[in-house]
Structures are given as C-alpha cells and as structure tokens.
mmCIF file of C-alpha atoms in Angstrom:
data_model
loop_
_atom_site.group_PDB
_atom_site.id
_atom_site.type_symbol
_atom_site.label_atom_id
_atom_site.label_comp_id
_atom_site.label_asym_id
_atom_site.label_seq_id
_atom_site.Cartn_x
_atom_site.Cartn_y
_atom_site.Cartn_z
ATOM 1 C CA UNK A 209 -22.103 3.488 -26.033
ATOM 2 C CA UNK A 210 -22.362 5.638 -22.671
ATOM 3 C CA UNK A 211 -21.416 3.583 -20.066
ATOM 4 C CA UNK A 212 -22.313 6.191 -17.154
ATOM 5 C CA UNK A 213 -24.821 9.073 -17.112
ATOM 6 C CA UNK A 214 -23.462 12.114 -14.565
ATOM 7 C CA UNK A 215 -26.433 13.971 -13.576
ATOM 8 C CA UNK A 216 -25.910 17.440 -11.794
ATOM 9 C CA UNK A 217 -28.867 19.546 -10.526
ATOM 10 C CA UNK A 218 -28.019 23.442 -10.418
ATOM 11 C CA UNK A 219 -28.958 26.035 -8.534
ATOM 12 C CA UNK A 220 -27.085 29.239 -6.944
ATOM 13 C CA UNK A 221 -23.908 27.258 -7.501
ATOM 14 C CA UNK A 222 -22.052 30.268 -9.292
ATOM 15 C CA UNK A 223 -19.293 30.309 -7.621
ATOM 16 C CA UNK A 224 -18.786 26.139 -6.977
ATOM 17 C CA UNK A 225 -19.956 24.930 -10.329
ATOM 18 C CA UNK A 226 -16.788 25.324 -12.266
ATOM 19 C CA UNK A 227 -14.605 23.155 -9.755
ATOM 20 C CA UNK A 228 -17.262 20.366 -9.945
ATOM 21 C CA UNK A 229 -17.416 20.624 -13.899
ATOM 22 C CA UNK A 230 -14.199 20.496 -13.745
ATOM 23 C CA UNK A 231 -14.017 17.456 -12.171
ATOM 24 C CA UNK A 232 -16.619 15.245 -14.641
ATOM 25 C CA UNK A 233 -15.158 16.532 -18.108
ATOM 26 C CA UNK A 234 -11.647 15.112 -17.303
ATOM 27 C CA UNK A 235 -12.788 11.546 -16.029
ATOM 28 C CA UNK A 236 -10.620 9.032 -16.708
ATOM 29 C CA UNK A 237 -13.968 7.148 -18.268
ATOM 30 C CA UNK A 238 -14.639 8.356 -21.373
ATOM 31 C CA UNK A 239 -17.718 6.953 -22.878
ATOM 32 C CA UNK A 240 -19.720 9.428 -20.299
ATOM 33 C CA UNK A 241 -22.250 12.268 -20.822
ATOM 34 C CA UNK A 242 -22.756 15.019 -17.947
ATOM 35 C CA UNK A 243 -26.664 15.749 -17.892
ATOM 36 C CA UNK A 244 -26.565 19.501 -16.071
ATOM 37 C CA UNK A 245 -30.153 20.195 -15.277
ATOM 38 C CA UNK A 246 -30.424 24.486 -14.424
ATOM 39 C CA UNK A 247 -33.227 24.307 -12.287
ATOM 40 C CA UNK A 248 -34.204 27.796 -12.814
ATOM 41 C CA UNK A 249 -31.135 28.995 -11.044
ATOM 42 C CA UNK A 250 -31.515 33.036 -10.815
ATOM 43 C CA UNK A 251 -27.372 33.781 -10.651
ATOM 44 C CA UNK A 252 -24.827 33.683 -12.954
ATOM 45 C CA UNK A 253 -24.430 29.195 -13.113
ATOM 46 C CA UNK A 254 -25.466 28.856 -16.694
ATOM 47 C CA UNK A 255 -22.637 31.311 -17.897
ATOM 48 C CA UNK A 256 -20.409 28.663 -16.833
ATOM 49 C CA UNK A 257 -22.175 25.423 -18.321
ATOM 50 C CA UNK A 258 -22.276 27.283 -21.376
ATOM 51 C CA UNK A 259 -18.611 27.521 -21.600
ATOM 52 C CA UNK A 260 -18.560 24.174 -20.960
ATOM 53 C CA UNK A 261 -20.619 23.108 -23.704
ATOM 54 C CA UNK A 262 -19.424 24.691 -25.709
ATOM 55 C CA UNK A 263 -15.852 23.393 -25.022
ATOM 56 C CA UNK A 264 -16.933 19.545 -24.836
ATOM 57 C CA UNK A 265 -20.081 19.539 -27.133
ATOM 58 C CA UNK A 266 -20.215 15.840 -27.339
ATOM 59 C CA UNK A 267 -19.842 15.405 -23.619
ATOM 60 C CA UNK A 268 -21.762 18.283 -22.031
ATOM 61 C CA UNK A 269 -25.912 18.652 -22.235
ATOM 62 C CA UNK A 270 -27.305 21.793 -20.641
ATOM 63 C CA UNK A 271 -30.744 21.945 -19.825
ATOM 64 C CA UNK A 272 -33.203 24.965 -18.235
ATOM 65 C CA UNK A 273 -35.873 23.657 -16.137
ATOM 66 C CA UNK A 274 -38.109 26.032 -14.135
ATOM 67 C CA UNK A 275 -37.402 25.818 -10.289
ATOM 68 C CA UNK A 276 -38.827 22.083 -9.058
ATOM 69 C CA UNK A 277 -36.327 21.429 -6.370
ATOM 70 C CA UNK A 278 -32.407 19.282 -6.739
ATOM 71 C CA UNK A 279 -35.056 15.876 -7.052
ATOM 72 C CA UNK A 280 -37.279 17.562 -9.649
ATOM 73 C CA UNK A 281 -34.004 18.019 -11.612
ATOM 74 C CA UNK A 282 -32.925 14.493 -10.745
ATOM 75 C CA UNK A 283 -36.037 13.216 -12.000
ATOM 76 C CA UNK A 284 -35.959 15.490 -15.231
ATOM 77 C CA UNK A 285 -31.626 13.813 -15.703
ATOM 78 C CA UNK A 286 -33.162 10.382 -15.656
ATOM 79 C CA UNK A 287 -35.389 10.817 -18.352
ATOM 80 C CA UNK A 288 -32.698 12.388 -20.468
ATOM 81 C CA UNK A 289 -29.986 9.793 -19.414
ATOM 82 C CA UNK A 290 -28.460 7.329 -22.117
ATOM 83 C CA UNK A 291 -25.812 5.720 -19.803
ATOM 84 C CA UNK A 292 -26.220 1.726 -18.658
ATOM 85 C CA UNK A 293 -25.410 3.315 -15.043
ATOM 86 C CA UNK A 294 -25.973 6.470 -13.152
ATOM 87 C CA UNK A 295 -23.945 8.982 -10.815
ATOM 88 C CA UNK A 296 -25.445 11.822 -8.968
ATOM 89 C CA UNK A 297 -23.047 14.783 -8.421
ATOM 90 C CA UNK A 298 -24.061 17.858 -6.206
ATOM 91 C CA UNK A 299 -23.219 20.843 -8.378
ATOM 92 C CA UNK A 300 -21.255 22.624 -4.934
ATOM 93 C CA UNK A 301 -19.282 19.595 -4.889
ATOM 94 C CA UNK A 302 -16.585 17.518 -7.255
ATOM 95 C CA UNK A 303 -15.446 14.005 -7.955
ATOM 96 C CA UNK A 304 -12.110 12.176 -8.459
ATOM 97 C CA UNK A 305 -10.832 11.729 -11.447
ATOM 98 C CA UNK A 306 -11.595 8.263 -11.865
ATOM 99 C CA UNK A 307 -14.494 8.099 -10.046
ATOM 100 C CA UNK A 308 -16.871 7.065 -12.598
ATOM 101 C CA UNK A 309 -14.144 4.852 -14.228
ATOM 102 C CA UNK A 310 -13.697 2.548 -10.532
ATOM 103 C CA UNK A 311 -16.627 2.733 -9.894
ATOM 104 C CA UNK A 312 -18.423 0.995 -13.734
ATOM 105 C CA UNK A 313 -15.715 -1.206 -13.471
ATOM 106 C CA UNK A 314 -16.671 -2.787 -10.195
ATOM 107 C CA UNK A 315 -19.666 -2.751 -11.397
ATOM 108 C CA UNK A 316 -19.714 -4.707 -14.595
ATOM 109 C CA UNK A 317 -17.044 -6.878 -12.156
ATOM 110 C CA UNK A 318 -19.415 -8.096 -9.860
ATOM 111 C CA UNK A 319 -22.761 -7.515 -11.820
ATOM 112 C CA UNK A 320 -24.038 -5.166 -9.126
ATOM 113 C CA UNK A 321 -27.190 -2.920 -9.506
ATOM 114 C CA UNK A 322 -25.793 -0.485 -6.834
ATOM 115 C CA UNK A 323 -22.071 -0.161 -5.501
ATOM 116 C CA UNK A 324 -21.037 2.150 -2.738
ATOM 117 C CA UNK A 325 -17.569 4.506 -2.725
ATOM 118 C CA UNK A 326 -15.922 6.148 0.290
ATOM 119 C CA UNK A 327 -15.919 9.882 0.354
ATOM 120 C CA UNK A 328 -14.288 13.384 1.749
ATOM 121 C CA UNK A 329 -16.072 15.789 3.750
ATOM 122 C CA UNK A 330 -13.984 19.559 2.279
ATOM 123 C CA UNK A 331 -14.211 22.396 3.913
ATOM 124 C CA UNK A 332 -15.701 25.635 3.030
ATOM 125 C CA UNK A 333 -13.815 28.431 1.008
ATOM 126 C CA UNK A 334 -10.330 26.742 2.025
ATOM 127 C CA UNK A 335 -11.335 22.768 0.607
ATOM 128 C CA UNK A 336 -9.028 21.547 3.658
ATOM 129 C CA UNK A 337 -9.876 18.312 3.740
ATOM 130 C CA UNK A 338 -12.318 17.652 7.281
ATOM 131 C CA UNK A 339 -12.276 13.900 7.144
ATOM 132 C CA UNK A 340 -12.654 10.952 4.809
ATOM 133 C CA UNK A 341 -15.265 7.914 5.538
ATOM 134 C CA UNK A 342 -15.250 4.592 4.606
ATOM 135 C CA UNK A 343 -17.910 2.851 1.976
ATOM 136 C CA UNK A 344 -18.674 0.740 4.920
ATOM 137 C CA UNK A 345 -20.251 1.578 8.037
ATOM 138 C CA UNK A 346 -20.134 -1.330 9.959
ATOM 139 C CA UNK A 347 -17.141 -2.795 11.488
ATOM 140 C CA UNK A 348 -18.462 -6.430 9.757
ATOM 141 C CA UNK A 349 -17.713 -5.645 5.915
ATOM 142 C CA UNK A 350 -19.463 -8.993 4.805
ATOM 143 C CA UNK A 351 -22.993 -7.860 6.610
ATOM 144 C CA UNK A 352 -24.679 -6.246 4.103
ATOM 145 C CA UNK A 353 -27.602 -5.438 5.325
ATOM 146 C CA UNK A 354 -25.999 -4.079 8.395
ATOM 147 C CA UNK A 355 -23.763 -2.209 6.188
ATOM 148 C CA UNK A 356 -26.846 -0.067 4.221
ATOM 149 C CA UNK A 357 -29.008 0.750 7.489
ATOM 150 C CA UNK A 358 -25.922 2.170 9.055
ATOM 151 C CA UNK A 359 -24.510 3.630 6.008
ATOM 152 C CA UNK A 360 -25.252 6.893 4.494
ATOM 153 C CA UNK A 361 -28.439 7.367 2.462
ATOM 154 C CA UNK A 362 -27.212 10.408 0.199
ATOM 155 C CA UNK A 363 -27.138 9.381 -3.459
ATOM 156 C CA UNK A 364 -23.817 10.964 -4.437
ATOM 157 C CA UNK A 365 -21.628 7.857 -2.970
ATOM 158 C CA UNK A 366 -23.160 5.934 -5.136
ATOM 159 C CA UNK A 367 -23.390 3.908 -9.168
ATOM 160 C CA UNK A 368 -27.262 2.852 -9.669
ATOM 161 C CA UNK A 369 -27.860 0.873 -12.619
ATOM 162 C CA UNK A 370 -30.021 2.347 -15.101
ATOM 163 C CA UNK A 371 -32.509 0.091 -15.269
ATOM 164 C CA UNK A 372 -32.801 -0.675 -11.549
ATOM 165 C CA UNK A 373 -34.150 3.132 -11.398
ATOM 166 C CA UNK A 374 -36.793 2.660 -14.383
ATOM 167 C CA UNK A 375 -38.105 -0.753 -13.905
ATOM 168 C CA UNK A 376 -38.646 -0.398 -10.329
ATOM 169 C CA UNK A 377 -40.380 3.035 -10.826
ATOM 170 C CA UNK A 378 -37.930 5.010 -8.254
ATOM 171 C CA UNK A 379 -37.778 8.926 -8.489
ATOM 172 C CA UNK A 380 -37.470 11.614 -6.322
ATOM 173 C CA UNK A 381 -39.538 13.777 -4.353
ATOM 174 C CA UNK A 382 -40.134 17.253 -5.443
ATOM 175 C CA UNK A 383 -39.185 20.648 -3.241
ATOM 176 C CA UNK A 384 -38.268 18.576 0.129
ATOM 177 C CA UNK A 385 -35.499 17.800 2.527
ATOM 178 C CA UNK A 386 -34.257 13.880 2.722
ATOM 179 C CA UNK A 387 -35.467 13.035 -1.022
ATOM 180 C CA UNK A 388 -32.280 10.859 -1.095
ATOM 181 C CA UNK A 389 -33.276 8.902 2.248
ATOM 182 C CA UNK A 390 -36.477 7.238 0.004
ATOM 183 C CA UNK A 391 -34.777 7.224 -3.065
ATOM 184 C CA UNK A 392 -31.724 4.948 -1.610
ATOM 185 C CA UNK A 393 -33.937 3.125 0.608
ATOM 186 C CA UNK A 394 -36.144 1.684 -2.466
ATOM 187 C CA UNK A 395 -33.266 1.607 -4.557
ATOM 188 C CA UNK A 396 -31.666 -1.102 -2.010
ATOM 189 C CA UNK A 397 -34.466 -3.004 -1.501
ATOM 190 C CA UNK A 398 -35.173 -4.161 -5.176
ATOM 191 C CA UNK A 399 -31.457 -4.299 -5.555
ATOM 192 C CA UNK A 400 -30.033 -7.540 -6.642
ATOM 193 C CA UNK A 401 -26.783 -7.073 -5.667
ATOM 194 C CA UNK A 402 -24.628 -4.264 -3.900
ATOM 195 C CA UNK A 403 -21.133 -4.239 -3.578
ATOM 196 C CA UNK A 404 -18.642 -1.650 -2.021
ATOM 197 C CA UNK A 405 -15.629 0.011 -2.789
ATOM 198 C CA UNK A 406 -13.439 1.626 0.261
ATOM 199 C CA UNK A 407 -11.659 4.193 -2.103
ATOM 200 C CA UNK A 408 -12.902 7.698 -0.884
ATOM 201 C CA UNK A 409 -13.902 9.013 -4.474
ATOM 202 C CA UNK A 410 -16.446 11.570 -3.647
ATOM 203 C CA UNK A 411 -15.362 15.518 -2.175
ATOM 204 C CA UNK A 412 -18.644 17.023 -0.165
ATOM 205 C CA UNK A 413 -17.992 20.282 0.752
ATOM 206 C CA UNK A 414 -19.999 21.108 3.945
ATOM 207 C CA UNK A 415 -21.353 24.371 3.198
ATOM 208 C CA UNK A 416 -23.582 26.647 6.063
ATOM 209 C CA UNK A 417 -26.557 26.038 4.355
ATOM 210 C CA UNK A 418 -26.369 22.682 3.881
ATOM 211 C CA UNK A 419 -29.065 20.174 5.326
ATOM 212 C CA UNK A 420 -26.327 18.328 7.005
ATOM 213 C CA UNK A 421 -25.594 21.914 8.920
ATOM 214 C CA UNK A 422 -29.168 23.415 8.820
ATOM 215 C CA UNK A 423 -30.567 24.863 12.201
ATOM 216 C CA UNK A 424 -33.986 25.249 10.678
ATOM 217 C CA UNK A 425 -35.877 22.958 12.783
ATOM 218 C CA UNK A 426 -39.548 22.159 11.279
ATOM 219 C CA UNK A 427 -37.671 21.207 7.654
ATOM 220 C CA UNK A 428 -36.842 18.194 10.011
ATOM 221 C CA UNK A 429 -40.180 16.966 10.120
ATOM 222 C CA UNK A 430 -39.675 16.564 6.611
ATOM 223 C CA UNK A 431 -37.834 13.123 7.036
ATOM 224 C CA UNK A 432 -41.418 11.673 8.817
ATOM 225 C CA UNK A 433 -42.835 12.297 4.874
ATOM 226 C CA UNK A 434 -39.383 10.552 3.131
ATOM 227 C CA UNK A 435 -40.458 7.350 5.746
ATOM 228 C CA UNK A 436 -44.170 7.488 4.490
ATOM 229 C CA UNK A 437 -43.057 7.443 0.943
ATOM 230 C CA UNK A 438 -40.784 4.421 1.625
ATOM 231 C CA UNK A 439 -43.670 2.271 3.726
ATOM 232 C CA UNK A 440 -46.393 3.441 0.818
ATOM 233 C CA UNK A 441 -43.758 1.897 -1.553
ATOM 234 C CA UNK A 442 -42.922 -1.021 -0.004
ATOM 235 C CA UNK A 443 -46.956 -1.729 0.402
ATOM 236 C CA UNK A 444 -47.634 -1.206 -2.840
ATOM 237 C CA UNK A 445 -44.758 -3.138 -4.520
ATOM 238 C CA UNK A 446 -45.931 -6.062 -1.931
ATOM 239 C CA UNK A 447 -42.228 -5.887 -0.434
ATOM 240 C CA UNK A 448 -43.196 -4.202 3.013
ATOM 241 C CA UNK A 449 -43.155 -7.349 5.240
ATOM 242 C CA UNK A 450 -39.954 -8.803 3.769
ATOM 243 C CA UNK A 451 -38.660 -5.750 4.746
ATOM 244 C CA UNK A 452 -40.395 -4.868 7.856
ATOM 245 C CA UNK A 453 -37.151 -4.929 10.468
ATOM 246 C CA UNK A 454 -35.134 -2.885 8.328
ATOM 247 C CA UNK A 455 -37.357 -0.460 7.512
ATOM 248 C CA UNK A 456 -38.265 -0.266 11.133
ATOM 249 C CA UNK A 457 -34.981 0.355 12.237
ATOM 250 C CA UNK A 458 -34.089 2.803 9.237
ATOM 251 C CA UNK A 459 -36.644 5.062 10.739
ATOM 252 C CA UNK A 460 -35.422 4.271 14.465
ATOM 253 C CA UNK A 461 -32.021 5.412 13.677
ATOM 254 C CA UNK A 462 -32.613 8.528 11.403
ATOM 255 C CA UNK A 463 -35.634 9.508 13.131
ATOM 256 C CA UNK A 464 -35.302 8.523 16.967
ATOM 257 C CA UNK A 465 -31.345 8.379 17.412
ATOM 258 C CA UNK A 466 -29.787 11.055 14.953
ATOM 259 C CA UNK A 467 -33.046 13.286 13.989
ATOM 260 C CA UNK A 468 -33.460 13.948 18.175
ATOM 261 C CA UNK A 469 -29.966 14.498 18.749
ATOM 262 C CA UNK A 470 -29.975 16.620 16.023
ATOM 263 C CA UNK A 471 -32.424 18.945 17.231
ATOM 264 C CA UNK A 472 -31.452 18.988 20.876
ATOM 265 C CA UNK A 473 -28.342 20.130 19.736
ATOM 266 C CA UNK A 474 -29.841 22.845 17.259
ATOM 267 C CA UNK A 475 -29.766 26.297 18.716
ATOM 268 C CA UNK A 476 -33.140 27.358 18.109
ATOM 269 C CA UNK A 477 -36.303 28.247 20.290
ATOM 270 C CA UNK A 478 -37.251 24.967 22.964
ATOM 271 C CA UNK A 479 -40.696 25.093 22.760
ATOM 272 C CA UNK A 480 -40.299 24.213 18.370
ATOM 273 C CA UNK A 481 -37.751 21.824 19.225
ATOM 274 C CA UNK A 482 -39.881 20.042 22.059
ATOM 275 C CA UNK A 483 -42.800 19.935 19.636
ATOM 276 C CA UNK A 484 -40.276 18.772 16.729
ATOM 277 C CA UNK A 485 -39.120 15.951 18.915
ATOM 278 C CA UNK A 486 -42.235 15.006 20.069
ATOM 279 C CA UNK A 487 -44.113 14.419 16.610
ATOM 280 C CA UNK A 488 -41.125 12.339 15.825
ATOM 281 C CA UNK A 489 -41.317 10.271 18.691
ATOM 282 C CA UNK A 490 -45.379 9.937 17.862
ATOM 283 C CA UNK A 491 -44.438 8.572 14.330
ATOM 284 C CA UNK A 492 -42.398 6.260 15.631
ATOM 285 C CA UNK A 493 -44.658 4.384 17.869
ATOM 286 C CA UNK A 494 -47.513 5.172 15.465
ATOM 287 C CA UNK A 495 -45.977 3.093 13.035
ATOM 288 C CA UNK A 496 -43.662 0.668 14.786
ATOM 289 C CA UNK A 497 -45.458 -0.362 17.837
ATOM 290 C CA UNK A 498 -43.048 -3.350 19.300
ATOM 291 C CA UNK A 499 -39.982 -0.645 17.782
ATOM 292 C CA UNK A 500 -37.993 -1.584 20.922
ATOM 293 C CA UNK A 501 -37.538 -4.831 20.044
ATOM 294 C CA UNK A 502 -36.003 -4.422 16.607
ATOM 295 C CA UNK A 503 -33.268 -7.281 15.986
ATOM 296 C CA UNK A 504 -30.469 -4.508 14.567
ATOM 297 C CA UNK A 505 -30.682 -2.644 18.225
ATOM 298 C CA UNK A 506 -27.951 -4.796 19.565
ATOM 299 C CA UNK A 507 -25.782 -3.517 16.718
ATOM 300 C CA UNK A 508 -25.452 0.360 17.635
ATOM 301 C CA UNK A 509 -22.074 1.149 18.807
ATOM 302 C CA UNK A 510 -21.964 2.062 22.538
ATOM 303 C CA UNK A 511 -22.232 5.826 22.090
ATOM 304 C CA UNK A 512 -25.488 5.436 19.960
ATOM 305 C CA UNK A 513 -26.792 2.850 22.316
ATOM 306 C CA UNK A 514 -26.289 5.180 25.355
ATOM 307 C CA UNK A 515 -27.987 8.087 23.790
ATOM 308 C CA UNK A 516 -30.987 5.867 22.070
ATOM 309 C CA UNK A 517 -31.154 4.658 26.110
ATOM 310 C CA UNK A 518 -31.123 8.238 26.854
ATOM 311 C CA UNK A 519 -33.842 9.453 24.289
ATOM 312 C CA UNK A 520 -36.352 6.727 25.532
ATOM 313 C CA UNK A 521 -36.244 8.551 29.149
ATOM 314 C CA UNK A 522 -36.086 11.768 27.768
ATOM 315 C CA UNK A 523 -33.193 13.252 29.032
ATOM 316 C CA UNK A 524 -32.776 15.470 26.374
ATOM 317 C CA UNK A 525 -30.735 17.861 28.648
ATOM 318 C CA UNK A 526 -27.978 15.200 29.385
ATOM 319 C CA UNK A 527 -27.540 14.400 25.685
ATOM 320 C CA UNK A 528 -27.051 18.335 24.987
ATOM 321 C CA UNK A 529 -24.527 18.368 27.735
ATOM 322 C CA UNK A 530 -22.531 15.054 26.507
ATOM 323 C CA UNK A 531 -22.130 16.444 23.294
ATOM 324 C CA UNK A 532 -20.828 20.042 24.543
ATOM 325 C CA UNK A 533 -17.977 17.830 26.512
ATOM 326 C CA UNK A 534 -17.460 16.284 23.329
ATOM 327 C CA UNK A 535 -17.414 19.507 21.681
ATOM 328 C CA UNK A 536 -14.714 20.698 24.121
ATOM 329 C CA UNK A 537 -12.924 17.846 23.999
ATOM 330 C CA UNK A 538 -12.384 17.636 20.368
ATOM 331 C CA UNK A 539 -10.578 21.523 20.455
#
C-alpha cells in the first residue's frame, strides 16, 4: 500500500534536482512513490532522474511531458498517483527526512484531509539557512480559520488527502503565476478537517527567479485570474456565500495589502506599476463592494493595519519609504 504520493514537477532544475531527490528516496516513510513529472525540461534534469530510477526502481517513476507549466505537471502527478495522501515538492527545493513520515502520521492521527508543516526559507548557492516559519500564522493557534487566511497558500507545506483532490474536482491552472493560491484556497474550503504541525519540515530555497523575488510586474496581475477561479468555484459548487468573508478577505490581503506593497517596492518603470496597482484596486471594489467592512480586518497585526490604512489613501510613496527604513534597519 502507498501511503503518500511525492509529486515533483521539473524543469531547468539541473543543477538543484539531485539535492531534492535526494531528500524523498531516503524518507524515513517507506511505503512512498516519487511521481517526477519532466515537463519538457530542455537541460540536462532527466540525466539525473534516470540515475535515480534506475537506483530505486520500485520507488522512482519518471515521466516526459511536453512543456504545460509546474500545475500542468501537478495535474498530470495526480492522475498517476497511487498514495492515500499527497505531497508537493518543488524540484529546486528538498524535504526532511521524515517529512512525509510526521506528516501521514498526524494525519491518520487526527483524520485530517489537509495538515500544515513549518518550513525553512535556504539561501541560494550557500543553503545558509534565512529563517524558519511556523505552521501557524496567527498568534491564536486554536483559530483556524484565522490561521489559513493568514497562512501561506503555497502547496509544498502541505499533506492533501487523495481523495479530497479528486472528489472535489481541484487541479491546477496551466502556464500561470499563483496556481497554488486557488488550488489551497478550494482545497480548504471542502476540507473536513485541518490540523497543523509546528515542526519546520520543508527547505525553500529562495532563488532570483523565483515568484516570491520576481520584479516582473504585469505577471502580478496574474493573482486577479487565481481569485476568479476561486469565486467561479465556489459559485458553482454552491459554497460561495458560506464562504463569502473569507474569500473576501483572502483577496484583500494578497491583493490589496501584500500584492500593492509588493509592487511599490518593485524597481521597475512607475507608470506599469501605477497601472498594476490600480487594476488591482478596481478588482477589489468590483467584486467586494462593502470590502472595508470585512470582520477579519481587526485581525491584521499593526504593521499590516498601518500600511492597508496607508494603501486606502494612496500614499504609495510613504509605504516605499517605511520599508527602505526597514531595509536599513535590518543591516
């Protein structure tokens, strides 16, 4: 029986992949498979899964897709997945050992559908170690809900049971930025139960070209299409009122807090960046008119509250400036 399916999308990971391979064949867990999906990577990646495969056979499945994008090959590692639960590793990053091991455990524990590790942020060429965060992102660990809108909504922290994925028809967008914001968003709200574990088991190397470190502005815009996908959901699976607030605020806070403070702070031409901001303030009050008003508002720490205060009189040039004094500050 495979207890967990470890899906890895890769693509001009050459010179990563054999760390984070590494990593899944010698998991403490050992009724695993490791689903590598080559989405039509043109380096020399599948060199290196071969050697893998061919060293672990029974553990290691290789597939070549043609180029679809990291949630095309997601998609494509569901389909092929045998495991009662799944884990999503990037192929640039790696796991601990008994990642998938704590992780199925607490979740056959507590009958959870989704539960939620810590992680590492690793540097670049030296993996120093940046900083490690918490499972939870809210200072109340019992507040769930309060818990998932402030959390991270990357898949890679993360154990989703199987059949929460397939029976709720969830799957990732093709070729875009934020495919894991609508993914984890859906994911939680047909969840049945979610539970966390503060053990940071996850290593995320922050690379220059990662989206978390992009300066290309209009990919940003992407994230207004991840929040259509999850409201067109939630219509049609008749659970968009239920979850009206929270959706409301999930856009809020991606969109209106960190997607504007974002781009203020990316160094790239004004004019894009004013237009950027602009369309995202437009989708905002497009689709949450009384937005203002949202019940999890009071909950944003004081430095979040100060610049969402901020962004709603548009002092874009004061935000800049606060966070170049933090900037300093921090050296």
């Amino acid at each position: 029986m495979i207890k967990v399916s470890i899906i890895v999308p890769v693509y001009n990971v050459e010179k990563y992949i054999d760390k984070c391979l590494k990593s899944l064949v010698n998991q403490t867990l050992k009724e695993i498979e490791i689903i590598v999906i080559n989405d039509g990577s043109p380096d020399n990646s599948q060199k290196i899964i071969d050697k893998y495969v061919k060293k672990y056979p029974t553990k290691v499945k290789s597939f070549i897709t043609e180029n679809g994008g990291q949630g095309s090959a997601r998609n494509f590692g569901i389909q092929k997945a045998q495991g009662e639960y799944i884990l999503y590793v990037d192929s640039d990053d790696y796991i601990e050992l008994n990642m998938a091991e704590l992780l199925y455990k607490e979740a056959k524990n507590k009958d959870a559908d989704i539960v939620i590790c810590g992680n590492n942020i690793i540097e670049d060429e030296t993996y120093n170690l940046i900083k490690s965060e918490s499972s939870y992102s809210f200072n109340d660990k019992k507040d769930k809900i309060c818990n998932f809108i402030f959390g991270k909504m990357a898949v890679w922290n993360k154990i989703y049971k199987k059949d929460l994925i397939i029976n709720n028809d969830i799957n990732f967008r093709s070729r875009v930025w934020y495919e894991d914001v609508d993914f984890s968003v859906k994911a939680y709200f047909q969840a049945s139960n979610i539970t966390y574990l503060d053990i940071p088991l996850y290593n995320y190397l922050l690379r220059e070209g990662s989206t978390m470190n992009n300066q290309n502005v209009k990919r940003n815009l992407e994230l207004c299409a991840s929040f259509d996908e999850v409201i067109n959901y939630c219509k049609e699976k008749d659970i968009y009122n239920d979850n009206y607030s929270e959706i409301e605020f999930l856009c809020l806070y991606h969109m209106y807090i960190c997607g504007i403070t974002r781009i203020i702070n990316i160094k790239a031409n004004s004019k894009i960046k004013k237009k950027t901001i602009k369309k995202y303030r437009l989708y905002i009050k497009d689709n949450f008119k009384d937005y203002k008003n949202n019940k999890y508002i009071k909950y944003l720490d004081k430095n979040k509250r100060l610049v969402y205060n901020l962004i709603n009189f548009k002092c874009y040039g004061l935000i800049k400036y606060m966070f170049k004094i933090k900037e300093r500050l921090s050296k």
